[in-house]
mmCIF file of C-alpha atoms in Angstrom:
data_model
loop_
_atom_site.group_PDB
_atom_site.id
_atom_site.type_symbol
_atom_site.label_atom_id
_atom_site.label_comp_id
_atom_site.label_asym_id
_atom_site.label_seq_id
_atom_site.Cartn_x
_atom_site.Cartn_y
_atom_site.Cartn_z
ATOM 1 C CA ASP A 1107 224.422 33.954 -55.041
ATOM 2 C CA ILE A 1108 223.815 37.633 -54.516
ATOM 3 C CA GLN A 1109 225.589 39.204 -51.519
ATOM 4 C CA MET A 1110 223.321 41.815 -49.575
ATOM 5 C CA THR A 1111 225.438 43.643 -47.493
ATOM 6 C CA GLN A 1112 223.643 46.460 -44.952
ATOM 7 C CA SER A 1113 224.699 49.694 -42.989
ATOM 8 C CA PRO A 1114 225.063 50.729 -39.987
ATOM 9 C CA SER A 1115 224.800 47.417 -38.162
ATOM 10 C CA SER A 1116 223.097 49.203 -35.524
ATOM 11 C CA LEU A 1117 222.007 52.879 -34.718
ATOM 12 C CA SER A 1118 220.657 54.838 -32.159
ATOM 13 C CA ALA A 1119 218.257 57.446 -32.604
ATOM 14 C CA SER A 1120 215.438 59.857 -31.131
ATOM 15 C CA VAL A 1121 211.869 60.329 -31.678
ATOM 16 C CA GLY A 1122 211.561 62.741 -34.094
ATOM 17 C CA ASP A 1123 215.083 61.746 -35.691
ATOM 18 C CA ARG A 1124 215.435 61.187 -39.407
ATOM 19 C CA VAL A 1125 216.965 57.744 -40.017
ATOM 20 C CA THR A 1126 218.769 56.294 -43.195
ATOM 21 C CA ILE A 1127 219.518 52.770 -43.585
ATOM 22 C CA THR A 1128 221.756 51.615 -46.473
ATOM 23 C CA CYS A 1129 221.690 48.182 -48.912
ATOM 24 C CA ARG A 1130 224.078 47.042 -51.156
ATOM 25 C CA ALA A 1131 224.013 44.258 -53.436
ATOM 26 C CA SER A 1132 227.022 42.439 -54.784
ATOM 27 C CA GLN A 1133 225.316 42.588 -58.317
ATOM 28 C CA ASN A 1134 223.194 44.714 -60.491
ATOM 29 C CA ILE A 1135 219.661 43.880 -58.962
ATOM 30 C CA ASN A 1136 217.848 46.429 -61.115
ATOM 31 C CA THR A 1137 214.732 47.729 -58.356
ATOM 32 C CA TYR A 1138 214.387 44.097 -57.109
ATOM 33 C CA LEU A 1139 214.895 45.141 -53.351
ATOM 34 C CA ASN A 1140 212.698 45.208 -50.581
ATOM 35 C CA TRP A 1141 212.440 46.361 -47.067
ATOM 36 C CA TYR A 1142 210.884 44.537 -44.075
ATOM 37 C CA GLN A 1143 210.958 45.496 -40.206
ATOM 38 C CA GLN A 1144 210.762 43.138 -37.201
ATOM 39 C CA GLN A 1145 209.713 43.601 -33.940
ATOM 40 C CA PRO A 1146 211.759 40.908 -31.182
ATOM 41 C CA GLY A 1147 209.246 38.068 -31.372
ATOM 42 C CA LYS A 1148 207.109 38.809 -33.931
ATOM 43 C CA ALA A 1149 207.409 37.908 -37.361
ATOM 44 C CA PRO A 1150 208.664 40.198 -40.208
ATOM 45 C CA LYS A 1151 206.370 42.899 -41.904
ATOM 46 C CA VAL A 1152 206.849 44.511 -45.000
ATOM 47 C CA LEU A 1153 207.254 47.920 -45.691
ATOM 48 C CA ILE A 1154 208.440 48.889 -49.139
ATOM 49 C CA TYR A 1155 208.556 46.611 -52.309
ATOM 50 C CA ALA A 1156 210.389 47.307 -55.580
ATOM 51 C CA ALA A 1157 212.905 49.597 -54.138
ATOM 52 C CA SER A 1158 210.236 52.414 -53.716
ATOM 53 C CA ASN A 1159 207.203 51.204 -53.434
ATOM 54 C CA LEU A 1160 205.219 51.566 -50.182
ATOM 55 C CA GLN A 1161 203.062 48.629 -49.176
ATOM 56 C CA SER A 1162 199.364 49.366 -48.569
ATOM 57 C CA GLY A 1163 199.252 50.359 -44.383
ATOM 58 C CA VAL A 1164 202.546 51.324 -43.568
ATOM 59 C CA PRO A 1165 203.256 55.122 -42.619
ATOM 60 C CA SER A 1166 204.344 57.631 -45.324
ATOM 61 C CA ARG A 1167 207.035 58.446 -42.966
ATOM 62 C CA PHE A 1168 209.003 55.319 -44.487
ATOM 63 C CA SER A 1169 210.390 56.166 -48.120
ATOM 64 C CA GLY A 1170 212.586 53.465 -50.076
ATOM 65 C CA SER A 1171 214.945 54.582 -53.024
ATOM 66 C CA GLY A 1172 218.017 53.332 -55.411
ATOM 67 C CA SER A 1173 218.683 50.649 -57.921
ATOM 68 C CA GLU A 1174 221.089 48.627 -59.255
ATOM 69 C CA THR A 1175 223.362 47.870 -56.663
ATOM 70 C CA ASP A 1176 222.575 50.748 -54.354
ATOM 71 C CA PHE A 1177 219.650 51.353 -51.940
ATOM 72 C CA THR A 1178 218.203 53.446 -48.720
ATOM 73 C CA LEU A 1179 215.417 52.945 -46.607
ATOM 74 C CA THR A 1180 214.409 56.616 -45.064
ATOM 75 C CA ILE A 1181 212.485 56.868 -41.979
ATOM 76 C CA SER A 1182 211.460 60.852 -41.590
ATOM 77 C CA SER A 1183 210.684 61.274 -38.431
ATOM 78 C CA LEU A 1184 211.223 58.355 -36.106
ATOM 79 C CA GLN A 1185 208.388 57.157 -34.060
ATOM 80 C CA PRO A 1186 208.502 54.948 -30.590
ATOM 81 C CA GLU A 1187 207.156 52.155 -32.822
ATOM 82 C CA ASP A 1188 209.823 52.017 -35.277
ATOM 83 C CA PHE A 1189 212.279 50.735 -32.609
ATOM 84 C CA ALA A 1190 212.854 47.347 -34.944
ATOM 85 C CA THR A 1191 215.015 45.693 -36.534
ATOM 86 C CA TYR A 1192 215.119 46.349 -40.521
ATOM 87 C CA TYR A 1193 215.856 43.729 -43.617
ATOM 88 C CA CYS A 1194 216.744 44.450 -47.307
ATOM 89 C CA GLN A 1195 216.248 41.430 -49.178
ATOM 90 C CA GLN A 1196 216.564 41.030 -52.900
ATOM 91 C CA SER A 1197 214.270 39.456 -54.778
ATOM 92 C CA TYR A 1198 216.556 39.122 -58.173
ATOM 93 C CA SER A 1199 217.624 35.862 -58.140
ATOM 94 C CA PHE A 1200 215.567 32.633 -56.921
ATOM 95 C CA SER A 1201 217.970 32.642 -53.555
ATOM 96 C CA ARG A 1202 215.814 35.420 -52.050
ATOM 97 C CA THR A 1203 218.780 36.757 -49.792
ATOM 98 C CA PHE A 1204 218.427 39.135 -46.953
ATOM 99 C CA GLY A 1205 220.963 41.694 -45.474
ATOM 100 C CA GLN A 1206 222.064 41.128 -41.802
ATOM 101 C CA GLY A 1207 220.091 43.475 -40.524
ATOM 102 C CA THR A 1208 219.801 47.290 -38.872
ATOM 103 C CA LYS A 1209 219.114 47.641 -35.573
ATOM 104 C CA VAL A 1210 217.294 50.596 -34.485
ATOM 105 C CA GLU A 1211 217.591 51.370 -30.654
ATOM 106 C CA ILE A 1212 216.564 54.383 -28.743
ATOM 107 C CA LYS A 1213 218.943 57.103 -27.553
ATOM 108 C CA GLU B 823 191.829 37.225 -43.494
ATOM 109 C CA VAL B 824 194.845 35.440 -44.467
ATOM 110 C CA GLN B 825 196.504 33.500 -41.686
ATOM 111 C CA LEU B 826 199.345 31.134 -42.141
ATOM 112 C CA VAL B 827 200.386 28.612 -39.542
ATOM 113 C CA GLU B 828 202.842 26.526 -39.015
ATOM 114 C CA SER B 829 203.399 23.586 -36.656
ATOM 115 C CA GLY B 830 206.175 20.812 -36.177
ATOM 116 C CA GLY B 831 208.933 22.229 -34.755
ATOM 117 C CA GLY B 832 210.544 21.024 -31.298
ATOM 118 C CA LEU B 833 213.798 19.217 -29.854
ATOM 119 C CA VAL B 834 215.479 16.963 -31.984
ATOM 120 C CA GLN B 835 218.994 15.625 -32.157
ATOM 121 C CA PRO B 836 221.521 15.870 -34.426
ATOM 122 C CA GLY B 837 221.055 13.699 -37.416
ATOM 123 C CA GLY B 838 217.582 13.634 -37.033
ATOM 124 C CA SER B 839 214.699 14.243 -38.667
ATOM 125 C CA LEU B 840 211.303 16.661 -38.317
ATOM 126 C CA ARG B 841 208.503 17.891 -40.338
ATOM 127 C CA LEU B 842 207.595 20.949 -40.628
ATOM 128 C CA SER B 843 203.987 22.165 -41.593
ATOM 129 C CA CYS B 844 201.851 25.524 -42.758
ATOM 130 C CA VAL B 845 198.256 25.546 -43.209
ATOM 131 C CA ALA B 846 196.812 28.306 -45.105
ATOM 132 C CA SER B 847 193.854 29.947 -45.343
ATOM 133 C CA GLY B 848 192.199 33.115 -46.441
ATOM 134 C CA PHE B 849 193.575 33.209 -49.747
ATOM 135 C CA THR B 850 193.297 30.772 -52.931
ATOM 136 C CA PHE B 851 196.472 28.862 -51.477
ATOM 137 C CA SER B 852 197.279 27.182 -54.991
ATOM 138 C CA SER B 853 197.652 30.349 -57.335
ATOM 139 C CA TYR B 854 200.851 31.552 -54.811
ATOM 140 C CA ALA B 855 204.537 30.565 -54.711
ATOM 141 C CA MET B 856 205.623 29.866 -50.967
ATOM 142 C CA HIS B 857 208.826 30.184 -49.036
ATOM 143 C CA TRP B 858 210.354 29.323 -45.827
ATOM 144 C CA VAL B 859 213.064 31.482 -44.193
ATOM 145 C CA ARG B 860 214.431 30.649 -40.383
ATOM 146 C CA GLN B 861 215.845 32.764 -37.879
ATOM 147 C CA ALA B 862 218.960 31.611 -35.295
ATOM 148 C CA PRO B 863 218.006 32.983 -31.874
ATOM 149 C CA GLY B 864 219.278 36.340 -32.130
ATOM 150 C CA LYS B 865 220.543 35.922 -35.668
ATOM 151 C CA GLY B 866 219.149 37.863 -39.038
ATOM 152 C CA LEU B 867 216.633 36.518 -41.818
ATOM 153 C CA GLU B 868 217.933 33.325 -43.732
ATOM 154 C CA TRP B 869 215.903 32.202 -47.158
ATOM 155 C CA VAL B 870 215.652 28.524 -47.173
ATOM 156 C CA SER B 871 213.615 26.952 -49.446
ATOM 157 C CA SER B 872 211.043 27.695 -52.085
ATOM 158 C CA ILE B 873 208.100 26.106 -54.391
ATOM 159 C CA THR B 874 206.146 27.416 -57.006
ATOM 160 C CA SER B 875 202.660 27.497 -56.745
ATOM 161 C CA SER B 876 202.411 24.095 -59.021
ATOM 162 C CA SER B 877 205.254 22.614 -57.687
ATOM 163 C CA THR B 878 206.973 22.931 -60.692
ATOM 164 C CA TYR B 879 209.835 24.859 -59.371
ATOM 165 C CA ILE B 880 211.795 24.433 -56.287
ATOM 166 C CA TYR B 881 215.009 25.750 -54.494
ATOM 167 C CA TYR B 882 217.053 25.796 -51.620
ATOM 168 C CA THR B 883 219.966 27.442 -49.921
ATOM 169 C CA ASP B 884 222.957 25.899 -50.613
ATOM 170 C CA SER B 885 223.240 24.673 -46.643
ATOM 171 C CA VAL B 886 220.452 22.651 -46.592
ATOM 172 C CA GLN B 887 220.443 21.593 -50.571
ATOM 173 C CA GLY B 888 220.249 17.438 -50.292
ATOM 174 C CA ARG B 889 218.957 17.600 -46.975
ATOM 175 C CA PHE B 890 215.522 19.235 -46.954
ATOM 176 C CA THR B 891 212.932 19.206 -49.395
ATOM 177 C CA ILE B 892 209.929 21.334 -49.865
ATOM 178 C CA SER B 893 206.976 20.012 -50.686
ATOM 179 C CA ARG B 894 202.727 21.216 -50.924
ATOM 180 C CA ASP B 895 199.384 19.841 -51.207
ATOM 181 C CA ASN B 896 196.831 22.225 -52.825
ATOM 182 C CA ALA B 897 194.407 20.254 -51.959
ATOM 183 C CA LYS B 898 194.840 20.638 -48.254
ATOM 184 C CA ASN B 899 196.317 24.116 -48.363
ATOM 185 C CA SER B 900 199.573 23.037 -46.999
ATOM 186 C CA LEU B 901 202.979 23.729 -47.077
ATOM 187 C CA TYR B 902 205.828 21.771 -45.756
ATOM 188 C CA LEU B 903 209.364 21.011 -44.889
ATOM 189 C CA GLN B 904 210.865 17.735 -44.602
ATOM 190 C CA MET B 905 214.620 18.316 -42.824
ATOM 191 C CA ASN B 906 217.084 15.233 -42.441
ATOM 192 C CA SER B 907 220.310 14.972 -41.072
ATOM 193 C CA LEU B 908 219.528 17.898 -38.680
ATOM 194 C CA ARG B 909 222.676 19.935 -37.544
ATOM 195 C CA ALA B 910 222.912 22.413 -34.232
ATOM 196 C CA GLU B 911 223.315 25.176 -36.812
ATOM 197 C CA ASP B 912 219.724 24.593 -38.301
ATOM 198 C CA THR B 913 218.535 25.220 -34.710
ATOM 199 C CA ALA B 914 216.260 28.582 -35.855
ATOM 200 C CA VAL B 915 212.371 29.764 -35.771
ATOM 201 C CA TYR B 916 211.216 28.541 -39.285
ATOM 202 C CA TYR B 917 208.876 31.092 -40.959
ATOM 203 C CA CYS B 918 206.379 30.073 -43.734
ATOM 204 C CA THR B 919 205.648 32.984 -45.967
ATOM 205 C CA ARG B 920 203.948 33.905 -48.903
ATOM 206 C CA LEU B 921 205.210 35.365 -52.282
ATOM 207 C CA VAL B 922 203.294 38.063 -53.954
ATOM 208 C CA LEU B 923 204.020 39.535 -57.445
ATOM 209 C CA ASN B 924 203.631 43.284 -58.967
ATOM 210 C CA ASP B 925 204.844 42.841 -62.128
ATOM 211 C CA ALA B 926 203.971 46.316 -62.748
ATOM 212 C CA VAL B 927 206.887 47.715 -60.517
ATOM 213 C CA ASN B 928 209.066 44.234 -60.730
ATOM 214 C CA GLY B 929 207.489 43.804 -57.168
ATOM 215 C CA GLN B 930 208.196 40.139 -55.349
ATOM 216 C CA TYR B 931 207.846 40.488 -51.751
ATOM 217 C CA PHE B 932 206.497 38.582 -48.842
ATOM 218 C CA ASP B 933 203.208 39.813 -47.832
ATOM 219 C CA TYR B 934 201.782 37.300 -45.216
ATOM 220 C CA TRP B 935 204.199 35.707 -42.523
ATOM 221 C CA GLY B 936 203.546 32.673 -40.162
ATOM 222 C CA GLN B 937 203.894 33.008 -36.466
ATOM 223 C CA GLY B 938 206.979 30.774 -36.868
ATOM 224 C CA THR B 939 207.869 27.698 -35.019
ATOM 225 C CA LEU B 940 210.838 26.826 -33.480
ATOM 226 C CA VAL B 941 212.973 23.732 -34.449
ATOM 227 C CA THR B 942 215.730 22.958 -31.652
ATOM 228 C CA VAL B 943 218.816 20.895 -32.417
ATOM 229 C CA SER B 944 220.759 19.431 -29.524
ATOM 230 C CA SER B 945 221.822 15.998 -27.532
#
């Protein structure tokens, strides 16, 4: 199975900060990488698909980059509604593994 | 409007069985592969199982292989997960989710999710 490792596991940031979350795959997954946001008690919501494509309706402050094994999710200017947990997920293999999550908290 | 509504969760003893259902509406259900993803209390997301649009291909995560069975009824716009020999570690919220494809950019992602149904395995 492909393992997905996110870092950091959690971070504290202030409104307006630039935030970067990284995700590393245990093997080359090309650009088959998605990012989801999950608010407490809610289902996840896709933000970025295929490494760098912004899902319709998602604010442009979210962006993704990377390929092969190393990927990044960036929030250019953190907003109050962005405090949540973020997950990367590979769709290269049939076992659609997720990273362990990164919790973004208010500083 | 696309909707996915899960049901069938509840409290069950170790070794018991449950059948989860997910009813879809607002899209052509028979055209999409569907997946189950679970989340244990306070933990991250875990992919569980998938089924292609015509049920041709079915996959499971190793920890549920041989105990869980995914199926679908396209005439009823419904997805199912039969869970047998349940263990405490199967306790989680179970989500059904739709897989969408965007071949132009190698896109395969979950664009719609249900609200989840809680399965608790405890004596």
